Tab-separated table of C-alpha atoms in Angstrom:
chain	number	residue	atom	x	y	z
A	1306	MET	CA	-142.683	25.685	-70.619
A	1307	ALA	CA	-145.987	23.963	-69.803
A	1308	ASN	CA	-146.624	23.222	-73.481
A	1309	ASP	CA	-143.176	21.755	-74.136
A	1310	GLU	CA	-143.069	18.409	-75.883
A	1311	VAL	CA	-139.984	16.501	-74.796
A	1312	ILE	CA	-139.118	13.064	-76.150
A	1313	LEU	CA	-136.040	11.011	-75.311
A	1314	LEU	CA	-134.878	8.296	-77.708
A	1315	ASP	CA	-133.003	5.955	-75.410
A	1316	PHE	CA	-131.678	2.444	-74.767
A	1317	TRP	CA	-131.811	1.202	-71.184
A	1318	PRO	CA	-128.135	0.182	-70.626
A	1319	SER	CA	-126.691	3.277	-72.315
A	1320	MET	CA	-124.611	5.352	-69.900
A	1321	PHE	CA	-125.070	8.204	-72.377
A	1322	GLY	CA	-128.855	7.914	-72.206
A	1323	MET	CA	-128.579	7.881	-68.400
A	1324	ARG	CA	-127.020	11.356	-68.515
A	1325	LEU	CA	-130.150	12.805	-70.076
A	1326	ARG	CA	-132.481	10.843	-67.776
A	1327	ILE	CA	-130.693	12.310	-64.749
A	1328	ALA	CA	-130.572	15.874	-66.138
A	1329	LEU	CA	-134.275	15.835	-67.037
A	1330	ALA	CA	-135.144	14.393	-63.611
A	1331	GLU	CA	-133.056	17.005	-61.797
A	1332	LYS	CA	-134.919	19.721	-63.719
A	1333	GLU	CA	-138.276	17.983	-63.110
A	1334	VAL	CA	-139.053	18.009	-66.831
A	1335	LYS	CA	-141.898	15.777	-68.010
A	1336	TYR	CA	-140.895	13.742	-71.032
A	1337	GLU	CA	-141.825	10.691	-73.074
A	1338	SER	CA	-139.189	8.003	-73.223
A	1339	LYS	CA	-138.989	5.833	-76.364
A	1340	GLU	CA	-136.896	2.690	-76.068
A	1341	GLU	CA	-134.956	1.924	-79.250
A	1342	ASP	CA	-134.039	-1.521	-80.523
A	1343	LEU	CA	-130.539	-0.829	-81.821
A	1344	ARG	CA	-130.668	-3.845	-84.159
A	1345	ASN	CA	-133.783	-2.346	-85.742
A	1346	LYS	CA	-133.568	1.438	-85.481
A	1347	SER	CA	-136.831	3.339	-85.708
A	1348	PRO	CA	-137.587	5.698	-88.619
A	1349	LEU	CA	-137.805	8.469	-86.010
A	1350	LEU	CA	-134.238	7.836	-84.803
A	1351	LEU	CA	-132.886	7.723	-88.349
A	1352	GLN	CA	-134.708	10.947	-89.146
A	1353	MET	CA	-133.623	12.748	-85.964
A	1354	ASN	CA	-129.974	11.626	-86.001
A	1355	PRO	CA	-129.148	10.920	-89.654
A	1356	VAL	CA	-125.426	11.641	-89.188
A	1357	HIS	CA	-124.648	9.159	-86.381
A	1358	LYS	CA	-127.885	7.135	-86.103
A	1359	LYS	CA	-127.207	6.796	-82.353
A	1360	ILE	CA	-129.046	7.286	-79.091
A	1361	PRO	CA	-129.641	9.232	-76.970
A	1362	VAL	CA	-131.507	11.895	-78.912
A	1363	LEU	CA	-133.449	14.603	-77.131
A	1364	ILE	CA	-136.362	15.913	-79.186
A	1365	HIS	CA	-137.635	19.262	-77.902
A	1366	ASN	CA	-140.774	20.534	-79.642
A	1367	GLY	CA	-139.883	18.457	-82.690
A	1368	LYS	CA	-136.239	19.609	-82.889
A	1369	PRO	CA	-133.492	17.036	-82.250
A	1370	ILE	CA	-130.427	17.543	-80.076
A	1371	CYS	CA	-127.820	14.787	-80.498
A	1372	GLU	CA	-124.670	13.905	-78.536
A	1373	SER	CA	-125.310	13.447	-74.814
A	1374	ILE	CA	-122.931	16.096	-73.403
A	1375	ILE	CA	-124.331	18.690	-75.811
A	1376	ALA	CA	-127.878	17.675	-74.860
A	1377	VAL	CA	-127.146	17.941	-71.108
A	1378	GLU	CA	-125.816	21.453	-71.637
A	1379	TYR	CA	-128.917	22.287	-73.689
A	1380	ILE	CA	-131.200	20.966	-70.924
A	1381	ASP	CA	-129.252	23.024	-68.371
A	1382	GLU	CA	-129.735	26.219	-70.408
A	1383	VAL	CA	-133.372	25.774	-71.351
A	1384	TRP	CA	-134.596	24.699	-67.909
A	1385	LYS	CA	-132.325	27.019	-66.018
A	1386	ASP	CA	-134.522	27.836	-63.013
A	1387	LYS	CA	-133.993	24.457	-61.340
A	1388	ALA	CA	-130.890	22.521	-60.305
A	1389	PRO	CA	-128.132	24.289	-62.269
A	1390	LEU	CA	-125.615	21.746	-63.555
A	1391	LEU	CA	-122.888	23.952	-65.052
A	1392	PRO	CA	-121.288	26.507	-62.702
A	1393	THR	CA	-121.570	30.241	-63.461
A	1394	ASP	CA	-117.864	31.039	-63.136
A	1395	PRO	CA	-116.166	30.784	-66.579
A	1396	TYR	CA	-113.097	28.949	-65.246
A	1397	GLU	CA	-115.199	26.422	-63.331
A	1398	ARG	CA	-117.340	25.926	-66.466
A	1399	ALA	CA	-114.224	25.253	-68.517
A	1400	GLN	CA	-113.052	22.685	-65.962
A	1401	ALA	CA	-116.462	20.951	-66.037
A	1402	ARG	CA	-116.443	20.816	-69.850
A	1403	PHE	CA	-112.858	19.547	-69.855
A	1404	TRP	CA	-113.669	16.639	-67.523
A	1405	ALA	CA	-116.873	15.711	-69.381
A	1406	ASP	CA	-114.804	15.582	-72.573
A	1407	TYR	CA	-112.115	13.476	-70.799
A	1408	ILE	CA	-114.757	10.970	-69.746
A	1409	ASP	CA	-115.883	10.607	-73.361
A	1410	LYS	CA	-112.367	10.503	-74.830
A	1411	LYS	CA	-110.626	8.187	-72.358
A	1412	PHE	CA	-112.900	6.572	-69.833
A	1413	PHE	CA	-115.531	4.989	-72.071
A	1414	ASP	CA	-112.983	3.228	-74.300
A	1415	SER	CA	-110.918	1.808	-71.459
A	1416	GLY	CA	-114.035	0.380	-69.792
A	1417	ARG	CA	-115.254	-1.117	-73.050
A	1418	LYS	CA	-111.925	-2.844	-73.695
A	1419	ILE	CA	-112.135	-4.640	-70.331
A	1420	TRP	CA	-115.085	-6.761	-71.453
A	1421	THR	CA	-114.283	-6.976	-75.165
A	1422	THR	CA	-110.690	-8.210	-74.928
A	1423	LYS	CA	-108.638	-10.945	-73.289
A	1424	GLY	CA	-105.149	-11.599	-72.017
A	1425	GLU	CA	-102.539	-8.850	-72.355
A	1426	GLU	CA	-104.902	-6.426	-74.085
A	1427	GLN	CA	-107.387	-6.801	-71.242
A	1428	GLU	CA	-104.685	-6.281	-68.606
A	1429	ALA	CA	-103.626	-3.070	-70.345
A	1430	ALA	CA	-107.263	-1.923	-70.494
A	1431	LYS	CA	-107.659	-2.580	-66.753
A	1432	LYS	CA	-104.572	-0.517	-65.997
A	1433	ASP	CA	-105.873	2.338	-68.176
A	1434	PHE	CA	-109.279	2.180	-66.536
A	1435	ILE	CA	-107.918	2.362	-63.002
A	1436	GLU	CA	-105.557	5.145	-64.080
A	1437	CYS	CA	-108.586	7.116	-65.396
A	1438	LEU	CA	-110.423	6.579	-62.098
A	1439	LYS	CA	-107.426	7.915	-60.175
A	1440	VAL	CA	-107.232	10.987	-62.446
A	1441	LEU	CA	-110.945	11.605	-61.873
A	1442	GLU	CA	-110.515	11.123	-58.108
A	1443	GLY	CA	-107.845	13.826	-58.294
A	1444	ALA	CA	-110.237	16.169	-60.062
A	1445	LEU	CA	-112.921	15.486	-57.434
A	1446	GLY	CA	-110.533	16.332	-54.600
A	1447	GLU	CA	-112.228	16.729	-51.235
A	1448	LYS	CA	-115.561	17.907	-52.644
A	1449	PRO	CA	-118.670	15.744	-52.089
A	1450	PHE	CA	-119.534	16.083	-55.793
A	1451	PHE	CA	-117.632	17.275	-58.867
A	1452	GLY	CA	-120.227	20.056	-58.857
A	1453	GLY	CA	-119.290	21.035	-55.281
A	1454	ASP	CA	-122.032	20.665	-52.682
A	1455	ASN	CA	-124.568	19.526	-55.276
A	1456	LEU	CA	-124.729	17.215	-58.257
A	1457	GLY	CA	-123.203	18.996	-61.266
A	1458	PHE	CA	-122.346	18.573	-64.921
A	1459	VAL	CA	-119.455	16.143	-64.444
A	1460	ASP	CA	-121.347	14.043	-61.879
A	1461	VAL	CA	-124.177	13.673	-64.408
A	1462	ALA	CA	-121.682	12.818	-67.168
A	1463	LEU	CA	-119.921	10.155	-65.099
A	1464	ILE	CA	-122.307	8.382	-62.717
A	1465	GLY	CA	-124.041	6.275	-65.402
A	1466	PHE	CA	-120.808	4.301	-65.859
A	1467	TYR	CA	-121.176	3.070	-62.267
A	1468	SER	CA	-124.017	0.791	-63.364
A	1469	TRP	CA	-121.463	-0.979	-65.598
A	1470	PHE	CA	-118.808	-1.424	-62.885
A	1471	PHE	CA	-120.111	-4.809	-61.741
A	1472	ALA	CA	-119.703	-6.057	-65.343
A	1473	TYR	CA	-116.208	-4.499	-65.656
A	1474	GLU	CA	-115.147	-6.010	-62.312
A	1475	THR	CA	-116.527	-9.437	-63.177
A	1476	TYR	CA	-114.736	-9.687	-66.534
A	1477	GLY	CA	-111.641	-7.751	-65.485
A	1478	ASN	CA	-111.370	-9.578	-62.181
A	1479	PHE	CA	-110.726	-6.577	-59.945
A	1480	SER	CA	-112.483	-4.533	-57.283
A	1481	THR	CA	-113.043	-0.803	-57.776
A	1482	GLU	CA	-113.581	-0.433	-54.024
A	1483	ALA	CA	-110.108	-1.855	-53.387
A	1484	GLU	CA	-108.404	0.233	-56.093
A	1485	CYS	CA	-110.298	3.524	-55.805
A	1486	PRO	CA	-112.360	3.681	-52.595
A	1487	LYS	CA	-112.847	7.451	-52.905
A	1488	PHE	CA	-114.503	6.975	-56.282
A	1489	VAL	CA	-116.905	4.395	-54.893
A	1490	THR	CA	-117.805	6.702	-51.976
A	1491	TRP	CA	-118.619	9.441	-54.502
A	1492	ALA	CA	-120.702	7.041	-56.611
A	1493	LYS	CA	-122.723	5.811	-53.630
A	1494	ARG	CA	-123.343	9.412	-52.601
A	1495	CYS	CA	-124.732	10.152	-56.091
A	1496	MET	CA	-126.909	7.032	-55.931
A	1497	GLN	CA	-128.653	8.496	-52.891
A	1498	ARG	CA	-130.227	11.093	-55.133
A	1499	ASP	CA	-133.591	10.029	-56.553
A	1500	SER	CA	-132.796	11.403	-60.017
A	1501	VAL	CA	-129.763	9.114	-60.199
A	1502	ALA	CA	-131.210	5.998	-58.518
A	1503	LYS	CA	-134.223	6.032	-60.859
A	1504	SER	CA	-132.103	6.609	-63.982
A	1505	LEU	CA	-129.576	3.821	-63.589
A	1506	PRO	CA	-130.398	0.193	-64.410
A	1507	ASP	CA	-129.693	-2.650	-62.018
A	1508	GLN	CA	-126.031	-3.670	-62.317
A	1509	HIS	CA	-126.936	-7.381	-62.557
A	1510	LYS	CA	-129.147	-6.658	-65.557
A	1511	VAL	CA	-126.214	-4.840	-67.140
A	1512	LEU	CA	-123.982	-7.861	-66.502
A	1513	GLU	CA	-126.523	-10.127	-68.215
A	1514	PHE	CA	-126.642	-7.691	-71.129
A	1515	VAL	CA	-122.839	-7.721	-71.431
A	1516	GLN	CA	-122.901	-11.553	-71.334
A	1517	THR	CA	-125.273	-11.554	-74.324
A	1518	LEU	CA	-123.058	-9.098	-76.198
A	1519	ARG	CA	-119.934	-11.137	-75.552
A	1520	LYS	CA	-121.654	-14.250	-76.943
A	1521	LYS	CA	-122.819	-12.250	-79.967
A	1522	TYR	CA	-119.304	-10.900	-80.634
A	1523	GLY	CA	-117.780	-14.330	-80.072
A	1524	ILE	CA	-115.684	-13.181	-77.129
A	1525	GLU	CA	-116.820	-15.978	-74.779
B	1263	MET	CA	-114.553	42.551	-68.423
B	1264	ALA	CA	-111.915	39.959	-67.697
B	1265	THR	CA	-108.549	41.266	-66.584
B	1266	GLY	CA	-105.325	39.494	-65.765
B	1267	SER	CA	-102.498	38.079	-67.824
B	1268	VAL	CA	-103.298	36.051	-70.940
B	1269	LYS	CA	-100.718	33.589	-72.218
B	1270	LEU	CA	-101.036	31.061	-75.016
B	1271	LEU	CA	-98.795	28.012	-75.192
B	1272	GLY	CA	-98.594	26.805	-78.756
B	1273	VAL	CA	-96.962	26.640	-82.151
B	1274	TRP	CA	-98.083	28.817	-85.049
B	1275	ALA	CA	-98.544	25.825	-87.353
B	1276	SER	CA	-101.143	24.118	-85.150
B	1277	PRO	CA	-104.717	24.661	-86.365
B	1278	PHE	CA	-105.954	24.077	-82.808
B	1279	VAL	CA	-103.732	26.905	-81.580
B	1280	ASN	CA	-104.895	29.073	-84.515
B	1281	ARG	CA	-108.469	28.629	-83.259
B	1282	VAL	CA	-107.570	30.204	-79.937
B	1283	GLU	CA	-105.629	33.022	-81.625
B	1284	ILE	CA	-108.629	33.872	-83.809
B	1285	ALA	CA	-111.032	33.840	-80.850
B	1286	LEU	CA	-108.790	36.102	-78.753
B	1287	LYS	CA	-108.367	38.500	-81.678
B	1288	MET	CA	-112.165	38.680	-82.037
B	1289	LYS	CA	-112.289	39.843	-78.427
B	1290	SER	CA	-109.373	42.262	-78.997
B	1291	VAL	CA	-107.222	40.377	-76.508
B	1292	GLU	CA	-103.517	40.097	-77.264
B	1293	PRO	CA	-101.934	37.106	-75.545
B	1294	GLU	CA	-98.306	36.565	-74.745
B	1295	PHE	CA	-97.445	33.750	-77.157
B	1296	ILE	CA	-95.189	31.153	-75.553
B	1297	LEU	CA	-93.645	29.040	-78.278
B	1298	GLU	CA	-93.523	25.315	-77.638
B	1299	THR	CA	-91.378	22.956	-79.659
B	1300	THR	CA	-93.218	19.803	-80.687
B	1301	LEU	CA	-90.342	17.437	-79.944
B	1302	ASN	CA	-89.426	18.683	-76.463
B	1303	LYS	CA	-92.303	19.613	-74.213
B	1304	SER	CA	-91.635	22.400	-71.720
B	1305	GLU	CA	-92.034	22.128	-67.940
B	1306	LEU	CA	-94.776	24.737	-68.174
B	1307	LEU	CA	-96.735	22.649	-70.689
B	1308	LEU	CA	-96.392	19.438	-68.671
B	1309	LYS	CA	-97.489	21.274	-65.537
B	1310	SER	CA	-100.393	23.091	-67.237
B	1311	ASN	CA	-101.746	20.109	-69.166
B	1312	PRO	CA	-100.742	16.989	-67.230
B	1313	VAL	CA	-103.629	14.944	-68.662
B	1314	TYR	CA	-102.859	15.292	-72.389
B	1315	LYS	CA	-99.516	17.179	-72.453
B	1316	LYS	CA	-100.689	18.960	-75.611
B	1317	ILE	CA	-101.034	22.465	-76.994
B	1318	PRO	CA	-102.932	24.771	-77.098
B	1319	VAL	CA	-103.085	25.734	-73.446
B	1320	LEU	CA	-104.525	29.108	-72.512
B	1321	LEU	CA	-103.202	30.529	-69.254
B	1322	HIS	CA	-105.502	33.201	-67.874
B	1323	ASP	CA	-104.061	34.685	-64.700
B	1324	GLU	CA	-101.756	31.645	-64.693
B	1325	LYS	CA	-104.780	29.272	-64.565
B	1326	PRO	CA	-104.671	26.727	-67.405
B	1327	ILE	CA	-107.530	25.909	-69.779
B	1328	CYS	CA	-106.970	22.988	-72.174
B	1329	GLU	CA	-108.671	21.521	-75.296
B	1330	SER	CA	-109.344	24.030	-78.078
B	1331	LEU	CA	-113.143	23.733	-78.082
B	1332	VAL	CA	-113.255	24.199	-74.289
B	1333	ILE	CA	-110.948	27.219	-74.652
B	1334	LEU	CA	-113.192	28.818	-77.312
B	1335	GLN	CA	-116.193	28.593	-74.993
B	1336	TYR	CA	-114.099	29.903	-72.098
B	1337	ILE	CA	-113.023	32.941	-74.149
B	1338	ASP	CA	-116.655	33.654	-75.032
B	1339	ASP	CA	-117.689	33.348	-71.359
B	1340	SER	CA	-114.816	35.469	-70.033
B	1341	TRP	CA	-114.998	38.369	-72.507
B	1342	PRO	CA	-118.760	38.796	-72.975
B	1343	SER	CA	-118.500	42.390	-74.215
B	1344	GLY	CA	-116.704	41.542	-77.476
B	1345	PRO	CA	-118.515	39.995	-80.497
B	1346	SER	CA	-120.086	36.630	-79.598
B	1347	ILE	CA	-118.307	33.491	-80.684
B	1348	LEU	CA	-121.130	31.039	-79.955
B	1349	PRO	CA	-124.755	31.646	-80.965
B	1350	SER	CA	-126.969	33.062	-78.200
B	1351	ASP	CA	-129.927	30.747	-78.843
B	1352	PRO	CA	-129.536	27.430	-76.957
B	1353	TYR	CA	-130.699	25.335	-79.921
B	1354	ASP	CA	-128.392	27.092	-82.395
B	1355	ARG	CA	-125.593	26.628	-79.871
B	1356	ALA	CA	-126.310	22.882	-79.632
B	1357	ILE	CA	-126.212	22.601	-83.435
B	1358	ALA	CA	-122.890	24.480	-83.592
B	1359	GLN	CA	-121.432	22.209	-80.887
B	1360	PHE	CA	-122.725	19.119	-82.718
B	1361	TRP	CA	-120.943	20.032	-85.962
B	1362	ALA	CA	-117.758	21.071	-84.117
B	1363	SER	CA	-117.718	17.645	-82.503
B	1364	TYR	CA	-118.333	15.964	-85.889
B	1365	ILE	CA	-115.498	17.935	-87.491
B	1366	ASP	CA	-113.009	17.127	-84.722
B	1367	GLU	CA	-113.997	13.520	-84.097
B	1368	LYS	CA	-114.961	12.242	-87.553
B	1369	TRP	CA	-114.046	14.559	-90.431
B	1370	TYR	CA	-110.556	15.803	-89.558
B	1371	PRO	CA	-109.304	12.382	-88.362
B	1372	LEU	CA	-110.228	11.109	-91.860
B	1373	VAL	CA	-108.136	13.902	-93.393
B	1374	VAL	CA	-105.195	12.829	-91.219
B	1375	GLU	CA	-105.826	9.189	-92.201
B	1376	PHE	CA	-105.751	10.278	-95.847
B	1377	MET	CA	-102.396	11.964	-95.321
B	1378	LYS	CA	-100.942	8.858	-93.679
B	1379	ALA	CA	-102.407	6.349	-96.184
B	1380	GLU	CA	-99.847	4.880	-98.549
B	1381	GLY	CA	-100.545	4.513	-102.253
B	1382	LYS	CA	-103.205	5.986	-104.520
B	1383	GLU	CA	-105.732	3.211	-103.892
B	1384	ALA	CA	-105.610	3.486	-100.119
B	1385	LYS	CA	-105.862	7.264	-100.379
B	1386	ALA	CA	-108.826	7.044	-102.745
B	1387	ALA	CA	-110.686	4.802	-100.281
B	1388	VAL	CA	-110.303	7.356	-97.470
B	1389	LEU	CA	-111.117	10.211	-99.836
B	1390	GLU	CA	-114.487	8.623	-100.553
B	1391	LYS	CA	-115.347	8.744	-96.837
B	1392	ILE	CA	-114.144	12.365	-96.607
B	1393	SER	CA	-116.320	13.292	-99.600
B	1394	GLU	CA	-119.403	11.933	-97.806
B	1395	GLY	CA	-118.486	14.130	-94.856
B	1396	ASN	CA	-117.961	17.120	-97.170
B	1397	LEU	CA	-121.540	16.798	-98.430
B	1398	LEU	CA	-122.838	16.744	-94.844
B	1399	LEU	CA	-120.849	19.892	-94.058
B	1400	GLU	CA	-122.091	21.631	-97.221
B	1401	GLU	CA	-125.706	20.827	-96.260
B	1402	ALA	CA	-125.104	21.935	-92.688
B	1403	PHE	CA	-123.596	25.229	-93.855
B	1404	ILE	CA	-126.605	26.020	-96.058
B	1405	LYS	CA	-128.999	25.237	-93.184
B	1406	ILE	CA	-127.090	27.115	-90.512
B	1407	ASN	CA	-125.977	30.307	-92.288
B	1408	LYS	CA	-129.564	31.328	-93.126
B	1409	GLY	CA	-128.366	32.972	-96.328
B	1410	LYS	CA	-125.535	34.913	-94.690
B	1411	SER	CA	-121.779	34.830	-95.285
B	1412	PHE	CA	-120.640	32.657	-92.400
B	1413	PHE	CA	-121.836	29.856	-90.111
B	1414	GLY	CA	-121.959	32.601	-87.484
B	1415	GLY	CA	-124.080	34.913	-89.680
B	1416	ASP	CA	-122.683	38.256	-90.810
B	1417	ARG	CA	-119.434	37.685	-88.987
B	1418	ILE	CA	-117.356	34.647	-88.179
B	1419	GLY	CA	-118.377	32.511	-85.221
B	1420	TYR	CA	-117.594	29.231	-83.476
B	1421	LEU	CA	-118.145	26.868	-86.379
B	1422	ASP	CA	-116.324	29.121	-88.856
B	1423	ILE	CA	-113.325	29.063	-86.512
B	1424	VAL	CA	-113.503	25.300	-85.884
B	1425	LEU	CA	-113.671	24.316	-89.574
B	1426	GLY	CA	-111.774	27.245	-91.041
B	1427	SER	CA	-108.732	26.712	-88.833
B	1428	LEU	CA	-108.220	23.281	-90.417
B	1429	LEU	CA	-108.273	24.475	-94.029
B	1430	GLY	CA	-104.603	25.502	-94.127
B	1431	TRP	CA	-103.548	21.918	-93.414
B	1432	VAL	CA	-106.207	20.441	-95.706
B	1433	LYS	CA	-104.813	22.515	-98.588
B	1434	ALA	CA	-101.216	21.643	-97.629
B	1435	ILE	CA	-102.128	17.937	-97.760
B	1436	GLU	CA	-103.818	18.475	-101.147
B	1437	MET	CA	-100.539	19.988	-102.384
B	1438	MET	CA	-98.333	17.239	-100.984
B	1439	ASP	CA	-100.487	14.416	-102.345
B	1440	GLU	CA	-101.640	16.199	-105.506
B	1441	MET	CA	-105.205	15.112	-104.823
B	1442	LYS	CA	-108.266	17.299	-104.220
B	1443	ILE	CA	-109.940	16.903	-100.826
B	1444	LEU	CA	-112.264	19.906	-101.122
B	1445	ASP	CA	-114.080	19.630	-104.450
B	1446	GLU	CA	-115.592	23.045	-105.333
B	1447	THR	CA	-118.060	21.451	-107.736
B	1448	LYS	CA	-119.514	19.281	-104.959
B	1449	MET	CA	-119.317	21.916	-102.188
B	1450	PRO	CA	-119.849	25.260	-103.963
B	1451	SER	CA	-121.222	27.157	-100.942
B	1452	LEU	CA	-118.355	26.075	-98.691
B	1453	ALA	CA	-115.851	26.897	-101.454
B	1454	GLU	CA	-117.124	30.493	-101.431
B	1455	TRP	CA	-117.199	30.524	-97.635
B	1456	ASP	CA	-113.566	29.332	-97.621
B	1457	LYS	CA	-112.464	32.371	-99.638
B	1458	ARG	CA	-114.421	34.753	-97.397
B	1459	PHE	CA	-113.068	33.118	-94.231
B	1460	CYS	CA	-109.428	33.191	-95.312
B	1461	SER	CA	-109.609	36.861	-96.311
B	1462	ASP	CA	-111.457	37.972	-93.151
B	1463	ASN	CA	-109.503	40.612	-91.228
B	1464	VAL	CA	-109.437	38.630	-88.002
B	1465	VAL	CA	-108.246	35.445	-89.694
B	1466	LYS	CA	-105.871	36.386	-92.476
B	1467	ASP	CA	-102.664	36.891	-90.498
B	1468	ILE	CA	-103.221	33.860	-88.329
B	1469	ILE	CA	-103.809	30.840	-90.599
B	1470	PRO	CA	-100.457	30.035	-92.236
B	1471	GLN	CA	-100.187	29.626	-96.004
B	1472	PRO	CA	-100.525	26.000	-97.180
B	1473	GLU	CA	-97.073	26.175	-98.850
B	1474	LYS	CA	-95.465	27.020	-95.512
B	1475	LEU	CA	-97.314	24.200	-93.760
B	1476	ALA	CA	-96.240	21.690	-96.452
B	1477	GLU	CA	-92.652	22.870	-95.911
B	1478	ILE	CA	-92.933	22.389	-92.126
B	1479	HIS	CA	-94.366	18.911	-92.643
B	1480	ARG	CA	-91.400	17.947	-94.844
B	1481	LYS	CA	-88.870	19.385	-92.376
B	1482	PHE	CA	-90.578	17.692	-89.391
B	1483	HIS	CA	-90.438	14.300	-91.054
B	1484	GLN	CA	-86.803	14.759	-92.010
B	1485	MET	CA	-86.028	15.659	-88.387
B	1486	LYS	CA	-87.919	12.646	-87.055
B	1487	LYS	CA	-86.071	10.338	-89.444
B	1488	ALA	CA	-82.732	11.836	-88.414
B	1489	THR	CA	-83.403	11.455	-84.665
B	1490	SER	CA	-84.678	7.880	-84.989
B	1491	ASN	CA	-81.608	6.652	-86.934
C-alpha cells in the first residue's frame, strides 16, 4: 500500500467529490488532488472518464474508477483495515446501498431544482426536498449516524449536500432547522469529524458559486 | 449459508424481476413467487417498498430488499457458497458496477424513449443515440470478457444479468416498431454473446420470448385506454 499512487480529479463545490475526499480521509490515504475547470476539461479527465466526462474520478495506480458511490465502495474494499464504511451484515449492506442510491436518484435533483427554478416549480421542488429529508430522517431513526455509532457509507454519501443547504435555503426561502431539526443535528454531528470538516467547502463560498451559476444560466 | 424464507414480489414480464430470478437460480435458491398486478399494487408491496412502490422486492425472512441492482449484490453477499455473481477483484467489481449503472441510467432509458417516440424521424433520432451507446457496450464487452464467453468469464455474472435481462424487451420493441436496435454488423461480439446468454441453462426459462412481451405490451395499452375512457 505504501507505493500506491492515488489521484483524485475533483471540483471544489461538488458534493460527489466530497464523498471521495471524506472516504480517503477516513482511511488516511495519501492522495494528490487535481482541481478541474469544468468549462475546460483536462485531457486526463477526458481520458479517464470518456463515457461521462465528469468528476470525481479516482485514479488508483493509473486505473480510473468513475461514479462517486462506486468509488467510495472501491475505497472501502481496498483500504479495508481502517474505518469500515459499509457494514458486514448483508441486509445492512443492502440498506446502505439502497439509501445511497436514493440520495442520487431523488435528493440531488430536488435540491438542484430549488435554485434553478422559480414560482410554482420552485415551490414543488421545495416540497420534494423537505419530503426527501423527512424520509432520510426516518431511515436514520435514533442512531447517531446512518452507519450506527460511527460514520458510515450513507453518512459519507449524504453529508456533502449540507454545504449546499445555505444556498438552497437562501433561494428557496426556508429553514432546514425549522423543517427537519433531526437532520441538522445529524449534519452538525458529522461536521465534528475532521475528515468531514476538512472536505466540505464553506457554505458562503457555495452560495457565491450558485449566484454565478444563476447569472450564467439567466435565472436571476 | 443463508436460511429463512425467500419470497419475490414481481411480474414475470419485468426484466428487473427477471434479474433477481436469474441470480437466485444461480445460487440454487427457489423463491416463492408472489405475483403483483401492475395496475393495482398490493398491501404487501406498498408496505415492503414504501419509497418507490415498485417491483421487484425480495423478502428474505420477511425483510424487504428493493432495487434490482441492490438485490443482486444482496443475493451474492447472502449466498456466498454458490457461483459468484460479482467479480472478486475490487477493480473488476467497480467496472461491472459502472457499466450496470450506465445501462440502467443511460442506455435502457433511451430504449424506452425510442419506444415512446412517435413517428419514424423521432425514432431515428433516438436510435442514433442508442447506437452510440451500443458501440460503448461492445467495446466494454471485449475489454471485460478477456476472450471468454460472458462478461463474467466462463459463466454468466452481474453484467450479463443486468444487460441480458433487458434483451427480451429490446427485441419486442424491435418487433413492434419494425426497426433494428441491436445491429449485429456493428456489435458482432455482443450479438454472439446474446445468443449464448439466451440459451444458457440458468437463463432460458426465465426471460420471456419477445413475441409474448409484445403481446403483453399491446394488451396493457388496450387495458389502459379502456380504464381511462
